[in-house]
Amino acid sequence: MTRYLIAGAAGQLGTDLRKALAGRDVTALTRADLDVTDRDAVLAAVAGHDAVINASAYTKVDDAETHEDEAYAINALGTENLAVAAARNEARFVTLSTDYVFDGHATTPYAEDTPRDPINAYGRTKAAGEELALAAHPDGTYVVRTAWLYGAGGANFAKTMVKLAASHETVSVVDDQLGQPTWTGDLAAQIVALLDADAPAGVYHGTNAGETSWYGFARAVFAQAGLDPERVKPTDSATFVRPAPRPSYSVLGHDGWSRAGLSPMRPWEDALAAAAAEGLFAE
């Protein structure tokens, strides 16, 4: 029987990974349980496991601009520690990465082998984590890049929109950034399918299919939550200047799945409807 270890098990993806692996032999470790920056602690925790999933991350994108060392310790060195530990145990290693490893200036979906060119500190630390993991455990590492995550187990854009609707007649959302809203429930199931299929190691893009803007996503969230989508108003990025630059185009291509004999994830609209039906907006 495969023994799984999840690092970062308390986050919204970690929560859905635990559900997706229900009934299996799983060690679920939160940040309090395992400091991924501690190599010795990581080696001890991973011992005896056959598959390691790294859902831990420093995700405060704006704070990373002034705390890049802290972000690097978790996103790069922590990822490397887990990859080294997995290699020593001959375990497969899945680490989550991000669309932010790209420059955000493309006009067609980014292929898995597009050269990394991050535009902010967070992206640099995640790109470094990819490189270190693939170098430490080349035959057993799966880099799964994702984006625009939302799920029931944490704070996210979709839930924020519904909260704002309770106190604002209208909400303004940028319509000049394109990406792929991705439900953690679907992503967790895809990661489990990847491991179950014993797919080739390498880079995969774990996002729901299709594309939209944050404005389009917000309108869809309102509709699924039983709110009037007309209350969402379009604006542009110049209205919301933040410390870390955001990519204007974050659509990821999915050819890696078909090469591995697996189906890519379903359209984002279908995933959002399923997430809502499973209680995404229930508090």
Coordinates of C-alpha atoms in Angstrom, one line a residue:
M1 CA 0.0 0.0 0.0
T2 CA 1.3 3.5 -0.9
R3 CA 2.1 5.7 2.0
Y4 CA 1.4 9.4 1.3
L5 CA 2.8 12.4 3.1
I6 CA 1.2 15.9 2.6
A7 CA 3.2 18.9 3.7
G8 CA 1.0 22.0 4.2
A9 CA -2.1 19.9 5.0
A10 CA -4.0 22.8 6.6
G11 CA -4.3 25.0 3.5
Q12 CA -7.2 25.0 1.1
L13 CA -5.4 22.6 -1.3
G14 CA -4.1 20.5 1.6
T15 CA -7.7 20.2 2.9
D16 CA -8.9 18.9 -0.4
L17 CA -5.9 16.6 -0.8
R18 CA -6.9 14.9 2.5
K19 CA -10.4 14.4 1.1
A20 CA -9.1 13.1 -2.2
L21 CA -6.9 10.6 -0.4
A22 CA -9.5 9.5 2.1
G23 CA -9.3 5.9 3.0
R24 CA -5.6 5.7 2.1
D25 CA -2.5 5.7 4.3
V26 CA -1.9 9.4 4.7
T27 CA 0.4 11.4 7.0
A28 CA -1.0 15.0 6.9
L29 CA 1.4 17.6 8.4
T30 CA 0.5 21.2 8.9
R31 CA 3.1 24.1 9.1
A32 CA 3.0 23.6 12.9
D33 CA 3.8 19.9 12.5
L34 CA 6.7 20.3 10.0
D35 CA 9.0 23.2 9.2
V36 CA 10.0 22.5 5.6
T37 CA 13.0 24.7 6.0
D38 CA 14.5 22.3 8.6
R39 CA 16.3 19.6 6.5
D40 CA 16.7 17.2 9.3
A41 CA 13.0 17.4 10.3
V42 CA 12.0 16.9 6.7
L43 CA 14.2 13.8 6.3
A44 CA 12.7 12.3 9.5
A45 CA 9.1 13.1 8.4
V46 CA 9.5 11.7 4.9
A47 CA 11.1 8.4 6.0
G48 CA 8.9 5.4 5.2
H49 CA 6.7 7.2 2.7
D50 CA 6.2 6.4 -1.0
A51 CA 4.7 9.7 -2.2
V52 CA 5.2 13.2 -0.9
I53 CA 3.0 16.1 -1.9
N54 CA 4.2 19.6 -1.1
A55 CA 1.3 21.9 -0.6
S56 CA 3.2 24.2 1.7
A57 CA 4.2 27.6 0.5
Y58 CA 4.8 31.3 1.3
T59 CA 1.9 32.8 -0.7
K60 CA 1.8 36.4 0.4
V61 CA 2.7 37.8 -3.0
D62 CA 3.0 41.4 -2.1
D63 CA 4.9 40.8 1.2
A64 CA 7.4 38.7 -0.7
E65 CA 8.7 41.9 -2.4
T66 CA 10.2 43.0 0.9
H67 CA 10.6 39.5 2.5
E68 CA 12.1 37.6 -0.4
D69 CA 14.5 35.7 1.8
E70 CA 11.7 34.4 3.9
A71 CA 9.7 33.4 0.8
Y72 CA 12.8 31.8 -0.7
A73 CA 13.4 29.7 2.5
I74 CA 10.0 28.1 2.2
N75 CA 9.3 28.1 -1.5
A76 CA 12.8 27.2 -2.7
L77 CA 14.8 25.6 0.1
G78 CA 11.8 23.9 1.7
T79 CA 10.9 22.4 -1.7
E80 CA 14.4 21.2 -2.2
N81 CA 14.5 19.6 1.3
L82 CA 11.4 17.7 0.5
A83 CA 12.7 16.6 -2.9
V84 CA 16.0 15.4 -1.4
A85 CA 14.1 13.5 1.3
A86 CA 11.8 11.9 -1.4
A87 CA 14.9 10.9 -3.4
R88 CA 16.5 9.3 -0.5
N89 CA 13.4 7.2 0.1
E90 CA 12.8 6.5 -3.6
A91 CA 9.5 8.2 -3.2
R92 CA 7.6 10.2 -5.8
F93 CA 7.5 13.9 -5.1
V94 CA 4.7 16.3 -6.2
T95 CA 5.3 20.0 -5.6
L96 CA 2.9 22.8 -6.4
S97 CA 4.1 25.8 -8.4
T98 CA 2.5 28.8 -10.1
D99 CA 1.7 30.7 -13.2
Y100 CA 3.9 33.5 -11.7
V101 CA 7.1 31.7 -12.9
F102 CA 6.2 33.2 -16.4
D103 CA 6.4 36.8 -17.5
G104 CA 2.7 37.2 -18.0
H105 CA 3.1 38.9 -21.4
A106 CA 2.0 36.0 -23.7
T107 CA -1.0 35.9 -25.9
T108 CA -1.4 32.1 -26.2
P109 CA -1.3 29.6 -23.4
Y110 CA 2.1 28.9 -21.8
A111 CA 3.4 25.4 -22.6
E112 CA 5.0 23.4 -19.9
D113 CA 8.5 23.8 -21.4
T114 CA 8.2 27.6 -21.7
P115 CA 11.4 29.2 -20.2
R116 CA 10.8 30.6 -16.7
D117 CA 10.8 34.4 -16.5
P118 CA 9.1 35.6 -13.3
I119 CA 8.2 39.2 -12.8
N120 CA 8.0 39.4 -9.0
A121 CA 9.8 38.1 -5.9
Y122 CA 7.1 35.4 -5.3
G123 CA 7.5 34.1 -8.8
R124 CA 11.3 34.0 -8.5
T125 CA 11.1 31.9 -5.3
K126 CA 8.7 29.5 -6.8
A127 CA 10.8 29.2 -10.0
A128 CA 13.8 28.5 -7.9
G129 CA 11.9 25.8 -6.0
E130 CA 11.0 24.1 -9.3
E131 CA 14.6 24.1 -10.5
L132 CA 16.0 22.8 -7.1
A133 CA 13.4 20.0 -6.9
L134 CA 14.0 18.8 -10.5
A135 CA 17.7 18.9 -9.9
A136 CA 17.5 17.0 -6.6
H137 CA 15.1 14.3 -7.7
P138 CA 14.9 14.4 -11.5
D139 CA 13.4 10.9 -12.0
G140 CA 10.7 11.3 -9.3
T141 CA 9.6 15.0 -9.2
Y142 CA 6.3 16.2 -10.6
V143 CA 6.0 20.0 -10.8
V144 CA 2.3 20.9 -10.9
R145 CA 1.8 24.6 -11.7
T146 CA -1.5 26.1 -10.8
A147 CA -3.2 29.5 -10.5
W148 CA -6.2 31.4 -9.3
L149 CA -7.0 28.8 -6.6
Y150 CA -10.2 28.8 -4.6
G151 CA -11.7 26.2 -2.3
A152 CA -13.8 25.8 0.9
G153 CA -10.8 25.3 3.1
G154 CA -9.3 28.8 3.0
A155 CA -9.6 32.5 2.1
N156 CA -9.7 33.2 -1.6
F157 CA -11.0 35.5 -4.3
A158 CA -14.3 33.7 -4.7
K159 CA -15.2 33.8 -1.0
T160 CA -14.0 37.4 -0.7
M161 CA -16.4 38.5 -3.5
V162 CA -19.4 37.0 -1.7
K163 CA -18.3 38.7 1.5
L164 CA -17.9 42.1 -0.2
A165 CA -21.4 41.7 -1.7
A166 CA -22.8 41.7 1.8
S167 CA -21.5 45.2 2.5
H168 CA -21.2 46.8 -1.0
E169 CA -23.9 47.5 -3.6
T170 CA -21.3 47.1 -6.3
V171 CA -17.8 45.7 -6.5
S172 CA -15.1 46.8 -9.0
V173 CA -12.9 44.1 -10.4
V174 CA -10.1 44.2 -13.0
D175 CA -10.9 43.0 -16.4
D176 CA -7.4 43.2 -18.0
Q177 CA -5.8 40.2 -16.3
L178 CA -6.6 36.8 -17.8
G179 CA -6.2 33.4 -16.2
Q180 CA -7.9 30.2 -15.2
P181 CA -9.9 30.0 -11.9
T182 CA -9.1 26.6 -10.4
W183 CA -11.0 24.7 -7.8
T184 CA -8.8 22.9 -5.2
G185 CA -11.2 20.0 -5.3
D186 CA -10.4 19.3 -8.9
L187 CA -6.7 20.0 -8.5
A188 CA -6.4 17.5 -5.6
A189 CA -8.2 14.8 -7.6
Q190 CA -5.9 15.5 -10.6
I191 CA -2.8 15.2 -8.4
V192 CA -4.1 11.8 -7.0
A193 CA -4.8 10.7 -10.6
L194 CA -1.3 11.7 -11.6
L195 CA 0.2 9.5 -8.9
D196 CA -2.2 6.6 -9.5
A197 CA -1.3 6.6 -13.2
D198 CA 2.5 6.4 -12.4
A199 CA 2.8 9.2 -15.0
P200 CA 6.3 10.3 -16.2
A201 CA 8.0 12.8 -14.0
G202 CA 8.2 16.4 -15.2
V203 CA 6.1 19.5 -15.4
Y204 CA 2.3 19.6 -15.6
H205 CA -0.2 22.5 -15.6
G206 CA -2.9 21.9 -13.0
T207 CA -5.5 24.5 -13.9
N208 CA -9.1 24.2 -14.9
A209 CA -9.7 24.6 -18.7
G210 CA -10.7 27.8 -20.4
E211 CA -9.9 31.3 -19.5
T212 CA -11.5 34.5 -18.1
S213 CA -10.7 37.7 -16.4
W214 CA -11.0 38.4 -12.7
Y215 CA -14.1 40.4 -13.7
G216 CA -15.5 37.5 -15.5
F217 CA -14.7 35.2 -12.6
A218 CA -16.4 37.6 -10.2
R219 CA -19.6 37.7 -12.3
A220 CA -19.6 33.9 -12.3
V221 CA -19.1 33.7 -8.6
F222 CA -22.0 36.2 -8.0
A223 CA -24.3 34.1 -10.3
Q224 CA -23.4 30.8 -8.5
A225 CA -23.9 32.5 -5.1
G226 CA -27.4 33.6 -6.1
L227 CA -26.4 37.3 -6.5
D228 CA -26.9 39.7 -9.4
P229 CA -23.8 39.6 -11.6
E230 CA -24.6 43.1 -12.8
R231 CA -23.4 44.3 -9.4
V232 CA -19.8 43.5 -10.6
K233 CA -18.3 46.5 -12.4
P234 CA -15.2 46.3 -14.6
T235 CA -12.0 48.3 -14.0
D236 CA -8.4 48.0 -14.9
S237 CA -5.1 47.2 -13.1
A238 CA -4.1 50.8 -12.8
T239 CA -6.9 51.2 -10.3
F240 CA -5.3 48.6 -8.0
V241 CA -1.6 49.3 -7.8
R242 CA 0.1 46.7 -5.5
P243 CA 3.7 46.2 -4.5
A244 CA 4.2 43.1 -6.6
P245 CA 3.5 43.3 -10.4
R246 CA 0.8 40.9 -11.6
P247 CA 0.9 39.0 -14.9
S248 CA -1.6 40.3 -17.4
Y249 CA -1.9 36.8 -19.0
S250 CA -1.7 33.7 -17.0
V251 CA -3.3 31.0 -19.1
L252 CA -1.5 27.7 -19.0
G253 CA -1.5 25.0 -21.7
H254 CA -2.4 21.4 -20.8
D255 CA -0.5 19.3 -23.3
G256 CA 1.4 17.5 -20.6
W257 CA -1.7 15.6 -19.4
S258 CA -2.4 14.1 -22.8
R259 CA 1.2 13.1 -23.3
A260 CA 0.9 11.2 -20.0
G261 CA -2.3 9.6 -21.1
L262 CA -4.5 11.6 -18.7
S263 CA -7.4 13.9 -19.3
P264 CA -6.9 17.6 -18.5
M265 CA -9.1 19.3 -15.9
R266 CA -12.6 20.3 -16.8
P267 CA -13.7 23.9 -17.8
W268 CA -13.5 26.4 -14.9
E269 CA -17.2 27.2 -15.2
D270 CA -18.2 23.6 -14.5
A271 CA -15.7 23.4 -11.7
L272 CA -17.2 26.5 -10.0
A273 CA -20.7 25.1 -10.3
A274 CA -19.6 21.9 -8.7
A275 CA -17.7 23.7 -5.9
A276 CA -20.8 25.9 -5.2
A277 CA -22.9 22.7 -5.0
E278 CA -20.5 21.2 -2.5
G279 CA -20.8 24.3 -0.2
L280 CA -18.0 26.6 -1.3
F281 CA -20.0 29.6 -0.1
A282 CA -21.4 28.1 3.0
E283 CA -20.0 29.6 6.2

